[in-house]
Short mmCIF file of C-alpha atoms and ligand atoms in Angstrom, two decimals:
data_model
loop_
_atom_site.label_atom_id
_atom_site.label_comp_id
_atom_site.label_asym_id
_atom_site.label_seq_id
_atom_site.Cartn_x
_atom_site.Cartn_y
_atom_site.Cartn_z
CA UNK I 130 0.00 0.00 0.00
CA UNK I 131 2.79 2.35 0.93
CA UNK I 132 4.84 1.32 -1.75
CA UNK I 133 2.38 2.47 -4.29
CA UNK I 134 1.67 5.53 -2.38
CA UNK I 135 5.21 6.67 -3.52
CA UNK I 136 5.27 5.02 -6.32
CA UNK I 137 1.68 6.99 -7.44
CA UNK I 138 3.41 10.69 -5.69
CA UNK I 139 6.86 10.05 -7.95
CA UNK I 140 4.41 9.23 -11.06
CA UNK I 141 2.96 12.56 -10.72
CA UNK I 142 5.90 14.45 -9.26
CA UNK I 143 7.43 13.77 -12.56
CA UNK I 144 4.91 14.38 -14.58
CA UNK I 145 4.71 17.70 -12.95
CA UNK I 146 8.34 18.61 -13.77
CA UNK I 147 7.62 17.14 -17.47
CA UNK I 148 4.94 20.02 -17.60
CA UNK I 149 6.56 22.78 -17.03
CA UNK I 150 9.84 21.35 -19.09
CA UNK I 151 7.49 21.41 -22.09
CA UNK I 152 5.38 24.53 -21.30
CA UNK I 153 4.31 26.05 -23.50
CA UNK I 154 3.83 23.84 -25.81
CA UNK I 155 0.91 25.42 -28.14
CA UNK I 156 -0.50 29.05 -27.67
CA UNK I 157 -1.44 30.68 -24.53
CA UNK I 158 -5.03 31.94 -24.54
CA UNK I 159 -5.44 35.08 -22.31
CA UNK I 160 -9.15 35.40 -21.99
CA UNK I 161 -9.73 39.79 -21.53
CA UNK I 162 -13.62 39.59 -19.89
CA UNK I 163 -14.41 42.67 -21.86
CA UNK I 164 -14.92 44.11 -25.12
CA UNK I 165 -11.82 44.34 -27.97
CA UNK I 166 -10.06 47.88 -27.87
CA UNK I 167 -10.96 48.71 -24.39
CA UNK I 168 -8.36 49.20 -21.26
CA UNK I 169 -8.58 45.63 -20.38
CA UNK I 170 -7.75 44.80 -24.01
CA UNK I 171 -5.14 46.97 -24.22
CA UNK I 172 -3.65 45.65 -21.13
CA UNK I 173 -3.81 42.42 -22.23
CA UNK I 174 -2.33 43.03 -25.71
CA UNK I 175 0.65 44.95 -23.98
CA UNK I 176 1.80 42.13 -21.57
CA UNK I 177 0.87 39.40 -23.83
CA UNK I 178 3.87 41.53 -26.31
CA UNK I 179 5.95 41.43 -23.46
CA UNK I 180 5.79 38.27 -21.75
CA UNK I 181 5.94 36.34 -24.65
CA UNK I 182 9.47 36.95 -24.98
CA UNK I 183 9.96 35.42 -22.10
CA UNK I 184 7.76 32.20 -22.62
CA UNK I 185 9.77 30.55 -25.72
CA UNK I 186 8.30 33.40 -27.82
CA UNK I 187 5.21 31.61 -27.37
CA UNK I 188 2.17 33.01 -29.51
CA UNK I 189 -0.46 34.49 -27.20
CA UNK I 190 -4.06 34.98 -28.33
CA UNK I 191 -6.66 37.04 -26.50
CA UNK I 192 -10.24 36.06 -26.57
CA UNK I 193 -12.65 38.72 -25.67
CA UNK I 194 -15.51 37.15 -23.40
CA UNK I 195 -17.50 39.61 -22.75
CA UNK I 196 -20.92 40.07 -20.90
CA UNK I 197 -21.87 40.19 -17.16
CA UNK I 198 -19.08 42.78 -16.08
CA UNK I 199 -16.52 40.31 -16.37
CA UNK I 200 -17.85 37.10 -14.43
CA UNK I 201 -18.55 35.45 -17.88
CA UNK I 202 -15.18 35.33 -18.89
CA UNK I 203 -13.25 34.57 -15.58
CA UNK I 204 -16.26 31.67 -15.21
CA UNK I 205 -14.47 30.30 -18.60
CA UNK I 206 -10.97 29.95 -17.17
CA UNK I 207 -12.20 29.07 -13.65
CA UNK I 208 -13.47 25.97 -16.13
CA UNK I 209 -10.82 25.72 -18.73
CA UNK I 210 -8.08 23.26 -18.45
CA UNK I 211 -5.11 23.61 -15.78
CA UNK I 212 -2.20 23.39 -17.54
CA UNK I 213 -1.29 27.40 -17.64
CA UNK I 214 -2.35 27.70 -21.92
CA UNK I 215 -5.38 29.54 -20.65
CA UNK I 216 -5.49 32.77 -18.16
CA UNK I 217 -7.68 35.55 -17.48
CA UNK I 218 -6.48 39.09 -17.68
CA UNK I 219 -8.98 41.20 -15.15
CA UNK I 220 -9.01 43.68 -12.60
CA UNK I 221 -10.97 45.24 -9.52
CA UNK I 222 -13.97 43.39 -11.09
CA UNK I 223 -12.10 39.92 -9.20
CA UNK I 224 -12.77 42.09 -5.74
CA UNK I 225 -15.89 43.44 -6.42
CA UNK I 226 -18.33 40.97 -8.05
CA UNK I 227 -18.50 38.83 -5.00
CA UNK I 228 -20.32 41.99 -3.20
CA UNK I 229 -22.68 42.81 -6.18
CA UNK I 230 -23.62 39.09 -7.54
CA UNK I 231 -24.05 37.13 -4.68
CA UNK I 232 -24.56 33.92 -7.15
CA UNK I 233 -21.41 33.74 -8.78
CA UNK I 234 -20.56 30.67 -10.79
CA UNK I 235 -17.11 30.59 -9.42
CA UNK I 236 -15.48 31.03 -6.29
CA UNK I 237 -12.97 33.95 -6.91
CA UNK I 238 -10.67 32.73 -3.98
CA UNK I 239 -10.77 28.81 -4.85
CA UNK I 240 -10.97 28.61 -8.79
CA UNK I 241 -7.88 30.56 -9.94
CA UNK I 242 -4.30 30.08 -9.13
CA UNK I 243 -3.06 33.63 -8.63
CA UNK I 244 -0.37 34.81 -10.94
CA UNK I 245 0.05 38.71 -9.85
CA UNK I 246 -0.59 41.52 -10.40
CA UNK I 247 -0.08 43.71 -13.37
CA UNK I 248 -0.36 47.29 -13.22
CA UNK I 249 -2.63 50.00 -10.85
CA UNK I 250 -4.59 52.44 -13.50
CA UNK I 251 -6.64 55.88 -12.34
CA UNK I 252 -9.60 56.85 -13.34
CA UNK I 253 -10.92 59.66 -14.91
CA UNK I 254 -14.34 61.54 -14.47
CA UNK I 255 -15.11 62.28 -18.43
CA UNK I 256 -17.99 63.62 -20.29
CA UNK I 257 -18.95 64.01 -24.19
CA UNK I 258 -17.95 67.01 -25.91
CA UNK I 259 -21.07 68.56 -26.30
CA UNK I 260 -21.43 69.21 -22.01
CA UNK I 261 -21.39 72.79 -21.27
CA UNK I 262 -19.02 72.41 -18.37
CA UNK I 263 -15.37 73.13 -18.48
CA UNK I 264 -14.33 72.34 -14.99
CA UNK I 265 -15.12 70.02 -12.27
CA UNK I 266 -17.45 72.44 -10.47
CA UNK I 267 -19.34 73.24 -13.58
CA UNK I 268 -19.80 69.40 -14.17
CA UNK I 269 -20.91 68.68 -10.93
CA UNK I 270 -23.07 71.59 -10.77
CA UNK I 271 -25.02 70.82 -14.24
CA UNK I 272 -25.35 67.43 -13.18
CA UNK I 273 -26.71 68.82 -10.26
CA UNK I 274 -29.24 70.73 -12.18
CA UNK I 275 -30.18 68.34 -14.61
CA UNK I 276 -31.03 65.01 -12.82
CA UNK I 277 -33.46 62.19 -13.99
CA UNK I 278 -31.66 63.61 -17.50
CA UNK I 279 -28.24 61.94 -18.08
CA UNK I 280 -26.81 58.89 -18.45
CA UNK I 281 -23.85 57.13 -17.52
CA UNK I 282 -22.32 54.38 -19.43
CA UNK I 283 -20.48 51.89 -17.91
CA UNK I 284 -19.03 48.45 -18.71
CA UNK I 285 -21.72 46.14 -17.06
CA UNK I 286 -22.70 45.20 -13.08
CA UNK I 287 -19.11 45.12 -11.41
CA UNK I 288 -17.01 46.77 -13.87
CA UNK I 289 -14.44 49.26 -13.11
CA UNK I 290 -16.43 52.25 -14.57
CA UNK I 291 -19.48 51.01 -12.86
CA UNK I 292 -17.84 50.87 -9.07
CA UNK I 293 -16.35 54.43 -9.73
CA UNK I 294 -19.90 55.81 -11.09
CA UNK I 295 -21.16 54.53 -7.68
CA UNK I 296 -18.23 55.73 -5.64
CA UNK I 297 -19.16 59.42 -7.30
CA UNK I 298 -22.75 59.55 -7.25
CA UNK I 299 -22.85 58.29 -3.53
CA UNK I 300 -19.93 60.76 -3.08
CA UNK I 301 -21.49 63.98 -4.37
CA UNK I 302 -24.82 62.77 -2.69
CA UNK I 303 -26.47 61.94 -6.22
CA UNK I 304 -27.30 58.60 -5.64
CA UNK I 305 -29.50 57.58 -8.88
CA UNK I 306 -29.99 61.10 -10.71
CA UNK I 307 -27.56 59.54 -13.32
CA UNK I 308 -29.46 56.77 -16.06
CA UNK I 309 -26.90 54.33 -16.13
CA UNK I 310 -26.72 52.70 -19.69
CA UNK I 311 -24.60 48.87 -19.55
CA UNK I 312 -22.12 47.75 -22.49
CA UNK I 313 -19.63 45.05 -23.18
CA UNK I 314 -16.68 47.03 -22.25
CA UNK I 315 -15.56 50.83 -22.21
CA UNK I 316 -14.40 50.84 -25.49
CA UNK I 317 -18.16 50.86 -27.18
CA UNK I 318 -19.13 53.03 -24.38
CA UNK I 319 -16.24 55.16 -25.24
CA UNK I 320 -17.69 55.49 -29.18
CA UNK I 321 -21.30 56.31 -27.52
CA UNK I 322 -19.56 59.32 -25.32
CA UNK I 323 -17.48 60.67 -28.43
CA UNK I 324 -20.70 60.11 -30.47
CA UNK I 325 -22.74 61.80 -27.80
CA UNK I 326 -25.06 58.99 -27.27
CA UNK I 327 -24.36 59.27 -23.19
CA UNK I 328 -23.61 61.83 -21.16
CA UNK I 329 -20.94 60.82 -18.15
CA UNK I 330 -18.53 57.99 -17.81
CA UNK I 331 -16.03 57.20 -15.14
CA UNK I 332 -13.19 55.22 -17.13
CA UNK I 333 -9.56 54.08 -16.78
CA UNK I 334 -7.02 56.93 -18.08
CA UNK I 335 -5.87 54.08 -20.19
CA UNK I 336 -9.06 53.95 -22.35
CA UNK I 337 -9.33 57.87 -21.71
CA UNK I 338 -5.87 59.67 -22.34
CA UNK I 339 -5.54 59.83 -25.95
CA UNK I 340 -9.32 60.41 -26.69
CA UNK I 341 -8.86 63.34 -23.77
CA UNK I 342 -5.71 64.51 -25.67
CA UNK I 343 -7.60 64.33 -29.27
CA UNK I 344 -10.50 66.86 -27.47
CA UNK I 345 -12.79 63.70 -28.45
CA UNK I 346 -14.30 63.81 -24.87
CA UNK I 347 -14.28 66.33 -21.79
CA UNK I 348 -12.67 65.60 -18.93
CA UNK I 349 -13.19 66.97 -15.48
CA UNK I 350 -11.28 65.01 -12.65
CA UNK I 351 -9.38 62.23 -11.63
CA UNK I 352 -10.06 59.55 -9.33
CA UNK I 353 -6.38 59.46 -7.30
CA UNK I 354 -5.79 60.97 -4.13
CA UNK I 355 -3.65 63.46 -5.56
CA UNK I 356 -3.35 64.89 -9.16
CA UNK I 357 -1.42 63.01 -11.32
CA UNK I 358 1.92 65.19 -11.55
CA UNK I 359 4.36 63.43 -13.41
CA UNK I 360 1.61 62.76 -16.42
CA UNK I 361 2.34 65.27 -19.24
CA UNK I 362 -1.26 65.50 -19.62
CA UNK I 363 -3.50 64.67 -16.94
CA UNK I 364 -1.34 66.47 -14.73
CA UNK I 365 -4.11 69.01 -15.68
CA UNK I 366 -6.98 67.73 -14.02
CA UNK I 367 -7.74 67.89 -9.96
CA UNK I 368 -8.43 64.81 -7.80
CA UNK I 369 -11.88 64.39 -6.68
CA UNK I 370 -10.01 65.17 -3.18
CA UNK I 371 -9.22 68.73 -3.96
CA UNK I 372 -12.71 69.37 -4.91
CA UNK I 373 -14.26 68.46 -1.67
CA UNK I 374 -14.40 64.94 -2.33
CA UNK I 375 -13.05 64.09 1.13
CA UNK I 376 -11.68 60.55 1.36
CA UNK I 377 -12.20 59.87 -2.60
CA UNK I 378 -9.59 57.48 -3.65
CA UNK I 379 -9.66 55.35 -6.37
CA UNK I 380 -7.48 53.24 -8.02
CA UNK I 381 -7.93 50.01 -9.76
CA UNK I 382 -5.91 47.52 -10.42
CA UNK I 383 -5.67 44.43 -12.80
CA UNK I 384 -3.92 41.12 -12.02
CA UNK I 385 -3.03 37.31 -14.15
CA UNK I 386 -5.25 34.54 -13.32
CA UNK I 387 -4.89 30.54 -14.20
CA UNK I 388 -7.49 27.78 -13.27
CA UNK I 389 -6.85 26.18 -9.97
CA UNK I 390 -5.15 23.20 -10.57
CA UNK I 391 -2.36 24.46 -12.98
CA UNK I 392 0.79 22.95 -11.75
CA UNK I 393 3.14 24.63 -9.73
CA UNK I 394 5.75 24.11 -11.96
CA UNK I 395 4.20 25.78 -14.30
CA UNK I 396 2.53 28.69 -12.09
CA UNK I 397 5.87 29.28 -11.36
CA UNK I 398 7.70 29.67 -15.27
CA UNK I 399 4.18 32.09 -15.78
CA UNK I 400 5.31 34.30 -12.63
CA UNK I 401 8.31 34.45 -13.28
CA UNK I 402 7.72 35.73 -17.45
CA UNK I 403 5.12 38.43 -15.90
CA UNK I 404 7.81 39.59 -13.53
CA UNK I 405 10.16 39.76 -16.35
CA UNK I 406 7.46 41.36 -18.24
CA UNK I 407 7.04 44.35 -15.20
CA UNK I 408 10.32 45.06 -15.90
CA UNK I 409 10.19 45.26 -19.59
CA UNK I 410 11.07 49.22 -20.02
CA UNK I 411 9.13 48.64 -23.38
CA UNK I 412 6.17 47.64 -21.55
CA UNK I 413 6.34 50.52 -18.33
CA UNK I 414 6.86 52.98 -20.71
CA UNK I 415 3.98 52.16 -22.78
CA UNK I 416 1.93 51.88 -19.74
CA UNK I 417 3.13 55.32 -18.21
CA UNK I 418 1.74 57.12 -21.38
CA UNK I 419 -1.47 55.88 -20.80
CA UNK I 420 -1.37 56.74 -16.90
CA UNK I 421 -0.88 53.09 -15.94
CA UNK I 422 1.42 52.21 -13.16
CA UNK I 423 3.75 48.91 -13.40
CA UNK I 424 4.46 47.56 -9.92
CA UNK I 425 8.14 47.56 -8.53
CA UNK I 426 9.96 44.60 -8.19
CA UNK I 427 9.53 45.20 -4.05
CA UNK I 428 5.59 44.98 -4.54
CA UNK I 429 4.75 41.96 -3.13
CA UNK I 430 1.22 42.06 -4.74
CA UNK I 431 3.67 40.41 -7.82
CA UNK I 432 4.27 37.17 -6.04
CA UNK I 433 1.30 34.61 -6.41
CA UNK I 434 0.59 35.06 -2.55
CA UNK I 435 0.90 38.51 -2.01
CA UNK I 436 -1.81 38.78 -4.97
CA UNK I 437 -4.12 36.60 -3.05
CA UNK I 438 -3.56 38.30 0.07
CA UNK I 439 -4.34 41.75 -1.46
CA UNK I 440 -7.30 40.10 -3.56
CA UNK I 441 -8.86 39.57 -0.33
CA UNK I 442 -8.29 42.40 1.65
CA UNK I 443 -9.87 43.91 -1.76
CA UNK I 444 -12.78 42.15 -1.46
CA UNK I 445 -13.59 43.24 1.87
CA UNK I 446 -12.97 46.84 1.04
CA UNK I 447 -15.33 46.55 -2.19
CA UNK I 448 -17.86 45.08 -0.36
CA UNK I 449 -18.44 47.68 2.55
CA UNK I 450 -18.21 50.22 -0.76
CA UNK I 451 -21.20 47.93 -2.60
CA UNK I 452 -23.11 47.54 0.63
CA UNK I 453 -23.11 51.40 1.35
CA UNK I 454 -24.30 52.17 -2.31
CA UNK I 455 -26.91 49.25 -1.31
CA UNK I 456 -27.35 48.02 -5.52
CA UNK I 457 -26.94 44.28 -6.21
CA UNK I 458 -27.07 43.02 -9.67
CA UNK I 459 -29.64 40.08 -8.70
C1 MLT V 289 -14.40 48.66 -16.97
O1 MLT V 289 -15.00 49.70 -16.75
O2 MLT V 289 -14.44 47.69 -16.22
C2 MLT V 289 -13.50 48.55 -18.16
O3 MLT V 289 -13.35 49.70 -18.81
C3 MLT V 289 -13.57 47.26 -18.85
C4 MLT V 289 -13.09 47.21 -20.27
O4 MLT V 289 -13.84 47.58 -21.14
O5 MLT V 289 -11.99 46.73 -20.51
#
């Protein structure tokens, strides 16, 4: 009996090690939970570019499965198989669906070997270019005057833009006066704002800063603490802090998931490519221009456990944040 108890723990020891030797050995999927062309997209795209390079120059695909602000797509690799050739690229949505759909189809902290975390993005308050306002108080003040009027578009129950719309409205006391309209992803709502279509969106500077920059879109604020100073062109807009806002910081984040189950060996060649990938002065700098921040090498949120650990303390924030705004999405 004990015999084939080791004999059953070397089997799979080595098959283990014979894993990782040969991985990858066909593409890597990353599955981005939102639509193409969006900040999760481009995200995706960027470190897929990067950590490649380090993965035998393996080819990387990204599959766009979008719908239910994100839980349809990390459902998909919480059920693909484990052996690392299919991950999920997502971010605050991990931490905040558990508050909002309390019937998920996965269990965020069981399902999905943690792989770490990629970059922290800000968000920016933004309206089309057709609002009368200027400046933040103008915004807020024809908001004000206008409720039951506008909409806000945001990227479905969960999503990034939808927790900061929340975080606003129930911020400036305006719980509900904005319509809020749901799409795929930021990047159609982002055609609907330019087109005029909706009135207010709350969206990650990297889906916002060249559409700001073209004068495609208004903005108003960001979502930081503090302004963003060393960014050559947000450094123009205040923090919802600065204009009364007390407490309003908001930062999201996104991280590199693989089903539970993948083999260590292998969680372990994947950590170590994204790592390489943080590094990757190709990669930082092409974040930085969007207003994306790549984590140090000291940032423990990088190792598989230190994601976890922040995951979860993440998920307790985002709930007492769902729970004050008191909307569910069943
Ligand atoms: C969001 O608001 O969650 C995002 O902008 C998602 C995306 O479209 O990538």
């Amino acid at each position: 009996m004990k015999l084939h108890l080791v004999t059953a723990l070397a089997i799979s020891t080595l098959s283990l090690t014979a894993a990782a030797q040969d991985f990858p050995n066909k593409p890597i999927t990353f599955v981005v939970p939102f639509a193409a062309g969006g900040p999760t997209d481009t995200v995706a795209r960027q470190l897929a570019e990067s950590m490649r390079k380090h993965l035998n120059n393996a080819t990387i695909v990204i599959d766009n499965a979008a719908g239910a602000g994100g839980t349809i797509g990390a459902n998909k690799v919480a059920r693909a198989t484990p052996d690392g050739h299919t991950l999920l690229v997502w971010h605050i949505g991990m931490a905040a669906t558990p508050a909002l759909y309390r019937k998920l189809p996965y269990k965020p902290l069981d399902d999905f070997e943690y792989l770490g975390i990629i970059n922290d993005v800000p968000m920016t308050l933004v309206g089309k270019p057709q609002l009368p306002a200027n400046t933040y108080r103008d915004f807020e003040n024809y908001i004000r005057a206008n409720q039951g009027k506008l909409n806000l578009g945001h990227a479905g129950l969960g999503s990034a833009s939808h927790i900061c719309g929340l975080m606003w409205q129930y911020a400036v006391k305006l719980d509900k006066s904005l319509t809020t309209v749901a799409y795929r992803g930021t990047a159609p709502a982002m055609n609907d704002l330019i087109a005029g279509t909706i009135d207010v969106m709350c969206d990650q500077t990297t889906n916002t800063t060249q559409q700001i920059e073209a004068g495609r879109i208004k903005a108003f604020a960001v979502t930081t603490a503090k302004p963003l100073s060393d960014h050559p062109l947000l450094k123009y807009y205040p923090s919802l802090q600065e204009m009364g806002l007390k407490d309003f910081d908001l930062t999201i984040w996104h991280g590199l998931y693989a089903p539970k189950g993948t083999p260590a060996p292998v969680v372990k060649k994947l950590n170590d490519a994204l790592r390489a990938a943080l590094q990757d002065p190709e990669f930082i700098q092409k974040q930085r221009a969007l207003g994306a921040i790549v984590p140090s090498p000291r940032d423990r949120r990088i190792t598989p456990e230190g994601h976890k650990a922040f995951v979860t303390s993440e998920i307790a924030k985002l709930k007492a944040v769902v729970d004050a705004a008191g909307q569910y999405a069943d």
